[in-house]
Short mmCIF file of C-alpha atoms in Angstrom, two decimals:
data_model
loop_
_atom_site.label_atom_id
_atom_site.label_comp_id
_atom_site.label_asym_id
_atom_site.label_seq_id
_atom_site.Cartn_x
_atom_site.Cartn_y
_atom_site.Cartn_z
CA MET A 1 -25.74 14.80 -7.78
CA GLU A 2 -24.66 11.83 -5.70
CA LEU A 3 -22.82 9.04 -7.53
CA LEU A 4 -24.28 5.73 -6.32
CA SER A 5 -22.16 3.37 -8.42
CA SER A 6 -19.77 3.32 -11.34
CA THR A 7 -19.27 0.09 -13.28
CA LYS A 8 -17.06 -0.51 -16.26
CA THR A 9 -18.72 -2.40 -19.10
CA PHE A 10 -17.72 -2.81 -22.75
CA GLY A 11 -14.97 -0.26 -22.25
CA GLY A 12 -17.47 2.41 -21.17
CA TRP A 13 -19.00 3.25 -17.82
CA LEU A 14 -22.42 2.65 -16.35
CA LYS A 15 -23.09 5.20 -13.65
CA ARG A 16 -26.03 5.60 -11.28
CA TYR A 17 -26.86 8.92 -9.67
CA ARG A 18 -29.32 10.28 -7.14
CA HIS A 19 -30.35 13.93 -7.37
CA ALA A 20 -33.00 16.26 -6.02
CA SER A 21 -35.66 16.78 -8.69
CA THR A 22 -37.71 19.97 -8.90
CA SER A 23 -40.30 18.39 -11.23
CA VAL A 24 -41.23 15.57 -8.91
CA LYS A 25 -40.25 17.36 -5.70
CA GLY A 26 -38.07 14.61 -4.31
CA ASP A 27 -34.97 12.53 -4.93
CA MET A 28 -34.73 10.64 -8.20
CA VAL A 29 -32.27 7.99 -9.36
CA PHE A 30 -31.14 7.48 -12.95
CA SER A 31 -28.53 5.42 -14.77
CA ILE A 32 -26.38 6.60 -17.65
CA PHE A 33 -24.20 4.49 -19.92
CA LEU A 34 -21.27 6.47 -21.25
CA PRO A 35 -19.53 4.82 -24.21
CA PRO A 36 -15.73 4.91 -24.49
CA GLN A 37 -16.01 7.71 -27.08
CA ALA A 38 -17.40 10.02 -24.37
CA GLU A 39 -13.93 10.15 -22.81
CA THR A 40 -12.77 12.42 -25.61
CA LYS A 41 -15.81 13.90 -27.38
CA LYS A 42 -19.47 14.76 -27.01
CA VAL A 43 -21.79 11.89 -27.87
CA PRO A 44 -25.52 11.78 -28.66
CA VAL A 45 -28.01 10.41 -26.12
CA LEU A 46 -30.81 7.90 -26.27
CA TYR A 47 -33.42 8.16 -23.50
CA TRP A 48 -34.92 4.82 -22.50
CA LEU A 49 -38.23 4.70 -20.64
CA SER A 50 -39.07 1.45 -18.84
CA GLY A 51 -42.39 -0.18 -18.16
CA LEU A 52 -44.69 -0.83 -15.20
CA THR A 53 -42.95 -1.83 -11.93
CA CYS A 54 -39.50 -1.10 -13.37
CA THR A 55 -36.68 1.10 -12.15
CA ASP A 56 -33.70 2.44 -14.06
CA GLU A 57 -32.01 -0.97 -13.65
CA ASN A 58 -34.23 -3.29 -15.67
CA PHE A 59 -32.84 -2.02 -18.94
CA THR A 60 -29.25 -1.77 -17.76
CA GLN A 61 -29.24 -5.36 -16.47
CA LYS A 62 -31.36 -7.15 -19.05
CA ALA A 63 -31.43 -5.40 -22.43
CA GLY A 64 -27.91 -6.32 -23.53
CA ALA A 65 -27.62 -2.93 -25.23
CA PHE A 66 -24.19 -1.73 -24.19
CA LYS A 67 -22.03 -3.68 -26.63
CA LYS A 68 -23.71 -1.97 -29.57
CA ALA A 69 -23.89 1.40 -27.78
CA ALA A 70 -20.16 1.19 -27.07
CA GLN A 71 -19.44 0.39 -30.71
CA LEU A 72 -21.56 3.27 -31.97
CA GLY A 73 -20.59 5.84 -29.36
CA LEU A 74 -24.08 6.36 -27.99
CA ALA A 75 -24.94 7.35 -24.43
CA ILE A 76 -28.10 5.84 -22.94
CA VAL A 77 -30.00 7.46 -20.08
CA CYS A 78 -32.48 5.40 -18.05
CA PRO A 79 -34.71 7.32 -15.62
CA ASP A 80 -36.74 5.67 -12.89
CA THR A 81 -40.43 5.13 -13.72
CA SER A 82 -42.11 7.18 -10.99
CA PRO A 83 -41.40 9.45 -8.05
CA ARG A 84 -40.37 7.60 -4.90
CA GLY A 85 -40.49 8.36 -1.23
CA THR A 86 -44.10 9.50 -0.93
CA ASP A 87 -46.97 7.54 0.60
CA TYR A 88 -50.21 8.71 -1.01
CA PRO A 89 -53.47 6.75 -0.73
CA ASN A 90 -53.24 3.64 -2.96
CA GLU A 91 -49.75 4.61 -4.16
CA HIS A 92 -48.15 1.26 -3.35
CA ASP A 93 -51.15 -1.08 -3.54
CA SER A 94 -50.99 -2.30 -7.13
CA TYR A 95 -48.41 -2.88 -9.85
CA ASP A 96 -50.23 -0.68 -12.37
CA PHE A 97 -50.86 2.50 -10.38
CA GLY A 98 -48.72 4.83 -8.27
CA SER A 99 -45.14 3.83 -7.55
CA GLY A 100 -43.60 2.15 -10.57
CA ALA A 101 -46.44 3.40 -12.79
CA GLY A 102 -45.71 7.10 -13.31
CA PHE A 103 -46.84 6.78 -16.94
CA TYR A 104 -44.71 9.73 -18.06
CA ILE A 105 -47.52 12.27 -17.65
CA ASN A 106 -48.15 15.28 -15.38
CA ALA A 107 -50.83 14.50 -12.81
CA THR A 108 -53.55 17.07 -12.03
CA VAL A 109 -55.45 15.25 -9.29
CA GLU A 110 -54.34 15.71 -5.69
CA PRO A 111 -52.24 14.39 -4.06
CA TYR A 112 -50.56 12.96 -7.18
CA ALA A 113 -50.41 16.43 -8.73
CA GLN A 114 -47.88 17.34 -6.06
CA SER A 115 -45.17 15.12 -7.49
CA TYR A 116 -46.25 12.79 -10.31
CA ASN A 117 -44.80 14.97 -13.06
CA MET A 118 -42.74 12.37 -14.86
CA TYR A 119 -43.40 14.04 -18.23
CA ASP A 120 -41.72 17.27 -17.16
CA TYR A 121 -38.93 15.27 -15.57
CA VAL A 122 -38.19 13.19 -18.65
CA VAL A 123 -38.68 15.88 -21.32
CA ASP A 124 -37.10 18.90 -19.62
CA GLU A 125 -35.41 18.44 -16.27
CA LEU A 126 -33.41 15.29 -16.87
CA PRO A 127 -32.01 16.27 -20.31
CA ALA A 128 -30.91 19.63 -18.86
CA LEU A 129 -29.13 17.81 -16.06
CA ILE A 130 -27.49 15.38 -18.48
CA SER A 131 -26.29 18.21 -20.72
CA GLU A 132 -24.84 20.03 -17.74
CA HIS A 133 -22.91 17.12 -16.23
CA PHE A 134 -21.84 14.80 -19.05
CA ARG A 135 -19.94 14.98 -22.32
CA VAL A 136 -23.02 14.79 -24.57
CA ASN A 137 -24.06 16.81 -27.59
CA ASP A 138 -27.50 18.33 -28.18
CA LYS A 139 -28.86 15.44 -30.25
CA LYS A 140 -31.25 13.08 -28.52
CA SER A 141 -33.66 10.29 -29.34
CA ILE A 142 -36.13 8.35 -27.23
CA SER A 143 -37.35 4.79 -26.88
CA GLY A 144 -39.06 2.59 -24.33
CA HIS A 145 -41.00 -0.53 -23.47
CA SER A 146 -44.70 -0.99 -22.76
CA MET A 147 -45.66 1.95 -20.48
CA GLY A 148 -42.27 3.38 -21.51
CA GLY A 149 -43.08 2.82 -25.17
CA HIS A 150 -46.19 4.92 -24.62
CA GLY A 151 -43.97 7.47 -22.89
CA ALA A 152 -41.50 7.60 -25.78
CA LEU A 153 -44.29 8.05 -28.33
CA ILE A 154 -46.05 10.87 -26.47
CA CYS A 155 -42.81 12.68 -25.65
CA ALA A 156 -41.86 12.66 -29.34
CA LEU A 157 -45.32 13.57 -30.61
CA LYS A 158 -45.79 16.43 -28.13
CA ASN A 159 -42.33 17.91 -28.80
CA PRO A 160 -41.71 18.26 -32.53
CA ASN A 161 -38.06 18.69 -33.50
CA THR A 162 -36.85 17.78 -30.01
CA TYR A 163 -35.99 14.16 -30.72
CA GLN A 164 -34.10 12.98 -33.81
CA SER A 165 -35.97 9.67 -33.74
CA VAL A 166 -38.40 7.63 -31.67
CA SER A 167 -38.98 3.91 -31.28
CA ALA A 168 -40.88 1.61 -28.97
CA PHE A 169 -41.12 -2.01 -27.93
CA ALA A 170 -44.65 -3.26 -27.28
CA PRO A 171 -45.96 0.22 -26.42
CA ILE A 172 -49.33 1.01 -24.87
CA THR A 173 -50.51 2.87 -27.96
CA ASN A 174 -53.98 3.99 -26.95
CA PRO A 175 -54.16 4.34 -23.16
CA THR A 176 -57.50 6.19 -23.19
CA ASN A 177 -58.92 2.92 -24.49
CA CYS A 178 -57.36 0.18 -22.35
CA ALA A 179 -57.61 -0.87 -18.69
CA TRP A 180 -54.07 0.18 -17.73
CA GLY A 181 -54.53 3.66 -19.21
CA LYS A 182 -58.04 4.22 -17.87
CA LYS A 183 -56.94 3.33 -14.35
CA VAL A 184 -53.98 5.68 -14.21
CA PHE A 185 -55.61 8.51 -16.16
CA THR A 186 -58.60 8.44 -13.81
CA GLY A 187 -56.27 8.46 -10.81
CA TYR A 188 -53.82 11.07 -12.06
CA LEU A 189 -56.04 13.23 -14.32
CA GLY A 190 -59.59 12.72 -13.06
CA GLU A 191 -62.86 11.56 -14.61
CA ASP A 192 -62.97 14.10 -17.45
CA GLU A 193 -61.76 11.98 -20.34
CA SER A 194 -61.18 14.98 -22.60
CA SER A 195 -58.12 15.77 -20.49
CA TRP A 196 -56.70 12.31 -21.22
CA GLN A 197 -56.23 12.70 -24.96
CA GLN A 198 -53.14 14.90 -24.74
CA TRP A 199 -51.36 11.87 -23.20
CA ASP A 200 -52.42 9.28 -25.78
CA ALA A 201 -50.25 8.60 -28.85
CA THR A 202 -53.16 7.47 -30.98
CA CYS A 203 -55.04 10.72 -30.17
CA LEU A 204 -51.93 12.89 -30.60
CA ILE A 205 -51.25 11.64 -34.13
CA GLN A 206 -54.02 13.79 -35.57
CA HIS A 207 -52.30 16.94 -34.26
CA ALA A 208 -48.73 15.96 -35.16
CA THR A 209 -46.90 18.73 -37.00
CA GLN A 210 -43.69 16.76 -37.62
CA ARG A 211 -43.74 13.62 -39.76
CA LEU A 212 -41.32 11.72 -37.52
CA GLU A 213 -41.56 7.99 -38.21
CA LEU A 214 -42.78 5.79 -35.35
CA PHE A 215 -40.60 2.66 -35.29
CA VAL A 216 -42.36 -0.05 -33.27
CA ASP A 217 -41.51 -3.69 -32.57
CA GLN A 218 -44.32 -5.84 -31.16
CA GLY A 219 -44.23 -9.56 -30.35
CA ASP A 220 -47.27 -11.49 -31.53
CA ALA A 221 -47.06 -13.84 -28.51
CA ASP A 222 -47.32 -10.90 -26.09
CA ASP A 223 -49.99 -11.62 -23.47
CA PHE A 224 -50.93 -7.93 -23.33
CA LEU A 225 -51.24 -7.40 -27.08
CA SER A 226 -54.97 -7.39 -27.66
CA LYS A 227 -56.25 -5.97 -24.36
CA GLN A 228 -53.66 -3.33 -23.41
CA LEU A 229 -51.24 -2.52 -26.24
CA LYS A 230 -53.50 -2.38 -29.32
CA PRO A 231 -50.99 -1.35 -31.99
CA GLU A 232 -53.79 -1.52 -34.57
CA SER A 233 -55.26 1.68 -33.05
CA LEU A 234 -52.00 3.51 -33.62
CA VAL A 235 -51.61 2.14 -37.13
CA LYS A 236 -55.15 3.21 -38.02
CA ALA A 237 -54.52 6.73 -36.73
CA CYS A 238 -51.23 6.92 -38.65
CA PHE A 239 -52.87 5.80 -41.89
CA LYS A 240 -55.74 8.26 -41.42
CA ASN A 241 -53.38 11.17 -40.77
CA ASP A 242 -50.68 10.18 -43.23
CA HIS A 243 -48.14 9.75 -40.40
CA PRO A 244 -45.20 7.42 -41.08
CA ILE A 245 -45.07 4.25 -38.99
CA ASN A 246 -43.03 1.06 -39.20
CA LEU A 247 -44.75 -1.56 -37.06
CA ARG A 248 -42.88 -4.85 -37.12
CA MET A 249 -44.92 -7.74 -35.74
CA GLN A 250 -42.33 -10.21 -34.46
CA SER A 251 -43.48 -13.81 -34.64
CA GLY A 252 -43.33 -15.80 -31.42
CA TYR A 253 -41.97 -13.07 -29.15
CA ASP A 254 -43.55 -12.15 -25.82
CA HIS A 255 -43.51 -9.02 -23.59
CA SER A 256 -40.23 -9.76 -21.78
CA TYR A 257 -36.74 -8.29 -21.89
CA TYR A 258 -35.71 -11.37 -23.92
CA PHE A 259 -37.81 -9.80 -26.69
CA ILE A 260 -36.22 -6.37 -26.20
CA ALA A 261 -32.72 -7.86 -26.18
CA SER A 262 -33.43 -9.63 -29.46
CA PHE A 263 -34.02 -6.37 -31.34
CA ILE A 264 -32.38 -3.62 -29.29
CA ASP A 265 -29.31 -3.50 -31.52
CA GLU A 266 -31.49 -2.70 -34.53
CA HIS A 267 -33.13 0.11 -32.57
CA LEU A 268 -29.76 1.52 -31.53
CA ASP A 269 -28.58 1.47 -35.15
CA TYR A 270 -31.82 3.20 -36.18
CA HIS A 271 -31.41 5.94 -33.60
CA PHE A 272 -27.73 6.42 -34.23
CA ASP A 273 -28.37 6.91 -37.94
CA ALA A 274 -30.77 9.73 -37.04
CA LEU A 275 -28.41 11.20 -34.44
CA LYS A 276 -25.33 11.39 -36.67
CA MET B 1 -39.54 -33.02 -16.92
CA GLU B 2 -41.98 -30.18 -16.39
CA LEU B 3 -41.69 -27.21 -18.75
CA LEU B 4 -41.92 -24.03 -16.64
CA SER B 5 -41.55 -21.44 -19.41
CA SER B 6 -40.60 -21.13 -23.05
CA THR B 7 -39.45 -17.75 -24.35
CA LYS B 8 -38.35 -16.86 -27.85
CA THR B 9 -35.14 -14.85 -28.04
CA PHE B 10 -32.79 -14.14 -30.96
CA GLY B 11 -34.72 -16.63 -33.07
CA GLY B 12 -34.03 -19.44 -30.59
CA TRP B 13 -35.81 -20.57 -27.46
CA LEU B 14 -35.01 -20.20 -23.78
CA LYS B 15 -36.72 -22.97 -21.84
CA ARG B 16 -36.89 -23.62 -18.10
CA TYR B 17 -37.60 -27.08 -16.72
CA ARG B 18 -38.15 -28.70 -13.35
CA HIS B 19 -37.21 -32.33 -12.91
CA ALA B 20 -36.66 -34.87 -10.12
CA SER B 21 -32.93 -35.31 -9.57
CA THR B 22 -31.44 -38.53 -8.26
CA SER B 23 -28.08 -36.91 -7.42
CA VAL B 24 -29.52 -34.28 -5.12
CA LYS B 25 -32.64 -36.24 -4.17
CA GLY B 26 -35.13 -33.52 -4.91
CA ASP B 27 -36.51 -31.30 -7.64
CA MET B 28 -34.08 -29.19 -9.63
CA VAL B 29 -34.68 -26.35 -12.11
CA PHE B 30 -32.47 -25.56 -15.08
CA SER B 31 -32.60 -23.27 -18.12
CA ILE B 32 -31.50 -24.18 -21.61
CA PHE B 33 -31.02 -21.84 -24.56
CA LEU B 34 -31.59 -23.63 -27.85
CA PRO B 35 -30.27 -21.71 -30.86
CA PRO B 36 -32.27 -21.64 -34.11
CA GLN B 37 -29.92 -24.26 -35.59
CA ALA B 38 -31.21 -26.81 -33.04
CA GLU B 39 -34.49 -26.93 -34.95
CA THR B 40 -32.85 -28.96 -37.68
CA LYS B 41 -29.58 -30.41 -36.36
CA LYS B 42 -27.70 -31.43 -33.24
CA VAL B 43 -25.72 -28.59 -31.67
CA PRO B 44 -22.90 -28.55 -29.09
CA VAL B 45 -23.55 -27.46 -25.51
CA LEU B 46 -21.87 -25.04 -23.15
CA TYR B 47 -22.58 -25.59 -19.46
CA TRP B 48 -22.63 -22.38 -17.42
CA LEU B 49 -22.18 -22.51 -13.64
CA SER B 50 -23.26 -19.44 -11.69
CA GLY B 51 -21.93 -17.95 -8.50
CA LEU B 52 -22.98 -17.61 -4.87
CA THR B 53 -26.69 -16.79 -4.29
CA CYS B 54 -27.52 -17.28 -7.97
CA THR B 55 -30.09 -19.44 -9.69
CA ASP B 56 -30.25 -20.55 -13.32
CA GLU B 57 -31.69 -17.13 -14.20
CA ASN B 58 -28.83 -14.74 -13.42
CA PHE B 59 -26.96 -15.73 -16.54
CA THR B 60 -30.01 -15.93 -18.79
CA GLN B 61 -31.19 -12.45 -17.79
CA LYS B 62 -27.94 -10.56 -17.44
CA ALA B 63 -25.09 -12.06 -19.48
CA GLY B 64 -26.31 -10.96 -22.90
CA ALA B 65 -24.97 -14.20 -24.37
CA PHE B 66 -27.78 -15.34 -26.62
CA LYS B 67 -27.15 -13.16 -29.65
CA LYS B 68 -23.72 -14.73 -30.15
CA ALA B 69 -24.95 -18.22 -29.19
CA ALA B 70 -27.72 -17.93 -31.77
CA GLN B 71 -25.24 -16.84 -34.44
CA LEU B 72 -22.86 -19.71 -33.64
CA GLY B 73 -25.45 -22.43 -33.09
CA LEU B 74 -24.49 -23.15 -29.51
CA ALA B 75 -26.83 -24.43 -26.78
CA ILE B 76 -26.24 -23.12 -23.26
CA VAL B 77 -27.37 -25.00 -20.17
CA CYS B 78 -27.63 -23.18 -16.83
CA PRO B 79 -28.22 -25.34 -13.75
CA ASP B 80 -29.29 -23.98 -10.39
CA THR B 81 -26.47 -23.49 -7.85
CA SER B 82 -27.61 -25.80 -5.04
CA PRO B 83 -30.32 -28.25 -4.06
CA ARG B 84 -33.56 -26.59 -2.90
CA GLY B 85 -36.45 -27.60 -0.72
CA THR B 86 -34.50 -28.88 2.28
CA ASP B 87 -34.14 -27.13 5.63
CA TYR B 88 -30.89 -28.30 7.23
CA PRO B 89 -29.26 -26.49 10.16
CA ASN B 90 -27.69 -23.22 8.90
CA GLU B 91 -28.76 -23.99 5.32
CA HIS B 92 -30.46 -20.65 4.72
CA ASP B 93 -28.64 -18.41 7.20
CA SER B 94 -25.86 -16.93 5.06
CA TYR B 95 -25.19 -16.08 1.43
CA ASP B 96 -22.00 -18.17 1.27
CA PHE B 97 -23.13 -21.49 2.72
CA GLY B 98 -26.01 -23.88 2.06
CA SER B 99 -28.74 -22.81 -0.34
CA GLY B 100 -27.26 -20.88 -3.24
CA ALA B 101 -23.75 -22.07 -2.34
CA GLY B 102 -23.64 -25.69 -3.48
CA PHE B 103 -20.05 -25.16 -4.66
CA TYR B 104 -20.28 -27.96 -7.25
CA ILE B 105 -18.88 -30.61 -4.91
CA ASN B 106 -20.25 -33.78 -3.30
CA ALA B 107 -20.77 -33.29 0.44
CA THR B 108 -19.73 -35.99 2.90
CA VAL B 109 -20.87 -34.45 6.18
CA GLU B 110 -24.42 -35.10 7.37
CA PRO B 111 -27.02 -33.84 6.70
CA TYR B 112 -25.54 -32.14 3.63
CA ALA B 113 -24.25 -35.48 2.37
CA GLN B 114 -27.87 -36.47 1.81
CA SER B 115 -28.39 -34.08 -1.07
CA TYR B 116 -25.54 -31.60 -1.69
CA ASN B 117 -24.08 -33.52 -4.61
CA MET B 118 -23.93 -30.73 -7.16
CA TYR B 119 -20.77 -32.18 -8.71
CA ASP B 120 -22.51 -35.42 -9.67
CA TYR B 121 -25.50 -33.43 -10.84
CA VAL B 122 -23.52 -31.12 -13.11
CA VAL B 123 -20.99 -33.63 -14.46
CA ASP B 124 -23.17 -36.69 -14.96
CA GLU B 125 -26.88 -36.42 -14.34
CA LEU B 126 -27.68 -33.15 -16.09
CA PRO B 127 -25.70 -33.84 -19.29
CA ALA B 128 -27.39 -37.25 -19.58
CA LEU B 129 -30.77 -35.57 -19.23
CA ILE B 130 -29.85 -32.91 -21.80
CA SER B 131 -28.66 -35.54 -24.29
CA GLU B 132 -31.86 -37.52 -23.85
CA HIS B 133 -34.30 -34.65 -24.32
CA PHE B 134 -32.72 -32.09 -26.66
CA ARG B 135 -31.18 -31.98 -30.12
CA VAL B 136 -27.57 -31.75 -28.93
CA ASN B 137 -24.46 -33.62 -30.00
CA ASP B 138 -21.90 -35.21 -27.66
CA LYS B 139 -19.53 -32.22 -27.59
CA LYS B 140 -19.62 -30.07 -24.48
CA SER B 141 -17.65 -27.30 -22.81
CA ILE B 142 -17.96 -25.62 -19.45
CA SER B 143 -17.66 -22.13 -18.00
CA GLY B 144 -18.79 -20.19 -14.99
CA HIS B 145 -18.45 -17.20 -12.70
CA SER B 146 -16.87 -16.92 -9.25
CA MET B 147 -18.05 -20.05 -7.37
CA GLY B 148 -19.16 -21.27 -10.79
CA GLY B 149 -15.75 -20.50 -12.25
CA HIS B 150 -14.28 -22.74 -9.56
CA GLY B 151 -16.91 -25.32 -10.52
CA ALA B 152 -16.01 -25.17 -14.20
CA LEU B 153 -12.30 -25.53 -13.49
CA ILE B 154 -12.64 -28.54 -11.17
CA CYS B 155 -15.16 -30.28 -13.43
CA ALA B 156 -12.74 -29.97 -16.37
CA LEU B 157 -9.65 -30.91 -14.36
CA LYS B 158 -11.29 -33.94 -12.74
CA ASN B 159 -12.71 -35.26 -16.00
CA PRO B 160 -10.05 -35.32 -18.73
CA ASN B 161 -11.39 -35.54 -22.29
CA THR B 162 -14.96 -34.84 -21.14
CA TYR B 163 -15.01 -31.15 -22.02
CA GLN B 164 -13.67 -29.69 -25.25
CA SER B 165 -12.74 -26.47 -23.47
CA VAL B 166 -13.07 -24.67 -20.16
CA SER B 167 -13.19 -21.01 -19.20
CA ALA B 168 -14.01 -18.95 -16.15
CA PHE B 169 -14.84 -15.42 -15.10
CA ALA B 170 -13.34 -14.35 -11.78
CA PRO B 171 -13.13 -17.93 -10.47
CA ILE B 172 -12.37 -18.94 -6.90
CA THR B 173 -9.12 -20.63 -7.87
CA ASN B 174 -7.84 -21.95 -4.56
CA PRO B 175 -10.79 -22.57 -2.22
CA THR B 176 -8.75 -24.52 0.33
CA ASN B 177 -6.98 -21.22 0.94
CA CYS B 178 -9.74 -18.56 1.14
CA ALA B 179 -12.57 -17.81 3.54
CA TRP B 180 -15.39 -18.80 1.18
CA GLY B 181 -13.79 -22.16 0.45
CA LYS B 182 -12.80 -22.95 4.02
CA LYS B 183 -16.32 -22.25 5.25
CA VAL B 184 -18.10 -24.51 2.78
CA PHE B 185 -15.47 -27.25 2.77
CA THR B 186 -15.61 -27.45 6.55
CA GLY B 187 -19.40 -27.59 6.43
CA TYR B 188 -19.74 -30.04 3.54
CA LEU B 189 -16.53 -32.11 3.87
CA GLY B 190 -15.49 -31.81 7.52
CA GLU B 191 -12.37 -30.67 9.33
CA ASP B 192 -9.90 -33.01 7.56
CA GLU B 193 -8.35 -30.64 5.04
CA SER B 194 -6.77 -33.45 3.03
CA SER B 195 -10.25 -34.28 1.75
CA TRP B 196 -10.61 -30.73 0.41
CA GLN B 197 -7.85 -30.83 -2.17
CA GLN B 198 -9.76 -32.93 -4.70
CA TRP B 199 -12.15 -29.97 -5.03
CA ASP B 200 -9.55 -27.23 -5.50
CA ALA B 201 -8.36 -26.26 -9.00
CA THR B 202 -4.96 -25.10 -7.81
CA CYS B 203 -4.38 -28.45 -6.05
CA LEU B 204 -5.79 -30.48 -8.95
CA ILE B 205 -3.39 -28.95 -11.48
CA GLN B 206 -0.52 -31.11 -10.23
CA HIS B 207 -2.48 -34.26 -11.06
CA ALA B 208 -3.88 -33.11 -14.40
CA THR B 209 -3.38 -35.66 -17.16
CA GLN B 210 -4.83 -33.56 -19.98
CA ARG B 211 -3.19 -30.27 -20.96
CA LEU B 212 -6.48 -28.45 -21.50
CA GLU B 213 -5.92 -24.68 -21.44
CA LEU B 214 -7.59 -22.74 -18.64
CA PHE B 215 -9.03 -19.54 -20.15
CA VAL B 216 -9.71 -17.04 -17.36
CA ASP B 217 -10.92 -13.43 -17.37
CA GLN B 218 -10.46 -11.49 -14.14
CA GLY B 219 -11.32 -7.84 -13.47
CA ASP B 220 -8.65 -5.94 -11.57
CA ALA B 221 -11.29 -3.80 -9.81
CA ASP B 222 -12.99 -6.90 -8.40
CA ASP B 223 -13.57 -6.48 -4.66
CA PHE B 224 -12.99 -10.20 -4.08
CA LEU B 225 -9.76 -10.47 -6.05
CA SER B 226 -7.08 -10.57 -3.37
CA LYS B 227 -8.96 -12.26 -0.52
CA GLN B 228 -11.15 -14.88 -2.23
CA LEU B 229 -10.27 -15.39 -5.89
CA LYS B 230 -6.44 -15.40 -5.87
CA PRO B 231 -5.72 -16.15 -9.54
CA GLU B 232 -2.00 -15.91 -8.77
CA SER B 233 -2.26 -19.25 -6.92
CA LEU B 234 -3.66 -20.91 -10.00
CA VAL B 235 -1.09 -19.30 -12.29
CA LYS B 236 1.74 -20.43 -10.02
CA ALA B 237 0.46 -24.02 -10.02
CA CYS B 238 0.08 -23.95 -13.80
CA PHE B 239 3.64 -22.67 -14.29
CA LYS B 240 5.02 -25.26 -11.87
CA ASN B 241 3.22 -28.12 -13.60
CA ASP B 242 3.56 -26.87 -17.15
CA HIS B 243 -0.20 -26.55 -17.53
CA PRO B 244 -1.48 -24.06 -20.14
CA ILE B 245 -3.36 -21.04 -18.80
CA ASN B 246 -4.49 -17.78 -20.34
CA LEU B 247 -5.29 -15.36 -17.53
CA ARG B 248 -6.47 -12.01 -18.84
CA MET B 249 -6.49 -9.30 -16.19
CA GLN B 250 -9.13 -6.83 -17.37
CA SER B 251 -8.44 -3.29 -16.29
CA GLY B 252 -11.20 -1.51 -14.38
CA TYR B 253 -13.73 -4.35 -14.35
CA ASP B 254 -15.48 -5.54 -11.19
CA HIS B 255 -17.19 -8.82 -10.15
CA SER B 256 -20.61 -8.09 -11.69
CA TYR B 257 -22.50 -9.42 -14.66
CA TYR B 258 -21.58 -6.19 -16.46
CA PHE B 259 -18.06 -7.62 -16.50
CA ILE B 260 -19.26 -11.01 -17.74
CA ALA B 261 -21.38 -9.41 -20.46
CA SER B 262 -18.38 -7.43 -21.68
CA PHE B 263 -16.40 -10.56 -22.53
CA ILE B 264 -18.92 -13.40 -22.85
CA ASP B 265 -18.92 -13.24 -26.65
CA GLU B 266 -15.17 -13.92 -26.70
CA HIS B 267 -15.69 -16.91 -24.42
CA LEU B 268 -18.46 -18.28 -26.64
CA ASP B 269 -16.24 -17.93 -29.71
CA TYR B 270 -13.43 -19.69 -27.80
CA HIS B 271 -15.66 -22.59 -26.81
CA PHE B 272 -17.29 -22.90 -30.21
CA ASP B 273 -13.91 -23.16 -31.89
CA ALA B 274 -13.12 -26.12 -29.61
CA LEU B 275 -16.55 -27.67 -30.09
CA LYS B 276 -16.56 -27.58 -33.89
#
């Protein structure tokens, strides 16, 4: 691993690394916040998955999460949102497909199948790397925003007993049924829609074997609410399958990091309670 | 005034406006955070001056200041850092001169003298505009970072009894004696160095008529510390002239917004105590 930067903040350290990834067959960059407590003992880890067009830095710069994380003694790992360094057809043409839109799934359509394996990267490869190199314990939780909220939900639902807790801000809850999801699933998985369902939180609920609560904050002034995010689909599936969900509709809030910042401390408290 | 955006955060509102400025003879953009308390009563205002290359948005996105400001009931106004929309010789050629480097002074050298009057804008025009359009009282304080820390210090020192308190993060304390300052003072004020001293905090200390404490945080891992910022010059002038200063050297911190975020809450508490 190559250390790109190391910045002191709130008595802890924010570090950025580049490393060769086997899952995505290329170099990846991630950021990790290590709270002061990590100087002397192993701390639990929250994985944060960002949204479309983001890198590891959107959360570290804008979420305002490190004061609370430093108080609690919680490490936060922020991966990038897609492989980088390739130049496939259409990979860099739009904000909602290809680079910056990895969608936390494993692609099966060539050429994306060669490297767009962000699910394997986030669920397996990155946590193994973090465990190997940092003073963290084996407890982890996961959260994210928008595309990353979708990612957090599917990672938790597909891996029972792996995460102590899961939360999401304005997640894409039903990607098989919205324009963003249809576009990337067609491009990464192909036209056969039956292959899409394993990457859709609303579809996965009916197969969930662990009753892990889904903690979701959603602004009601979010421009993407009705067309792309559709939390009502997830709620309906949870009710139907007796799966616990706490969806908090936040009055007046939009899709931005100003919304995330407003409630991130409550999410960190929620995760830390589960990680203790 | 034209409202550019309105974003709910921490129960308050972050609003961006464009308006025609008489001081700088062109359109200016600023951001204002209005805490929830401003819905029903007049609140005090902190003016925040950003550093080289910044706009009004660096602080709003990266400082993580709004949770505390919302708790206290403190408005925060963030002006842009220079006039925009002109195209003078060398105006856009370097990061430390011209656009993005207004330096919070009034230029006297043509063509910059035509519009680079950021001092008048920040001290007089903008506060008058804020008082006219928002539910704020007549109490104000000022703070800033790097070039903006310099700005905050000179605005407070040149205007006794105007600000209830002043603070700075990693300020340029003695611009007549560092490369950044010499470059912009030569360009905006001309070769006669005697005209520079009225815009230099370390020089102004000897004429200060109000014993307003200077509250300064400075990271000791700041790459600009010894060559550009030189807090020891300011401390020496304060000691010599019996002017109160609280310089906190913060171990391990650099020049970034991660440093500002780490201590901004303490600055907001400090200002609010003075503004009560």
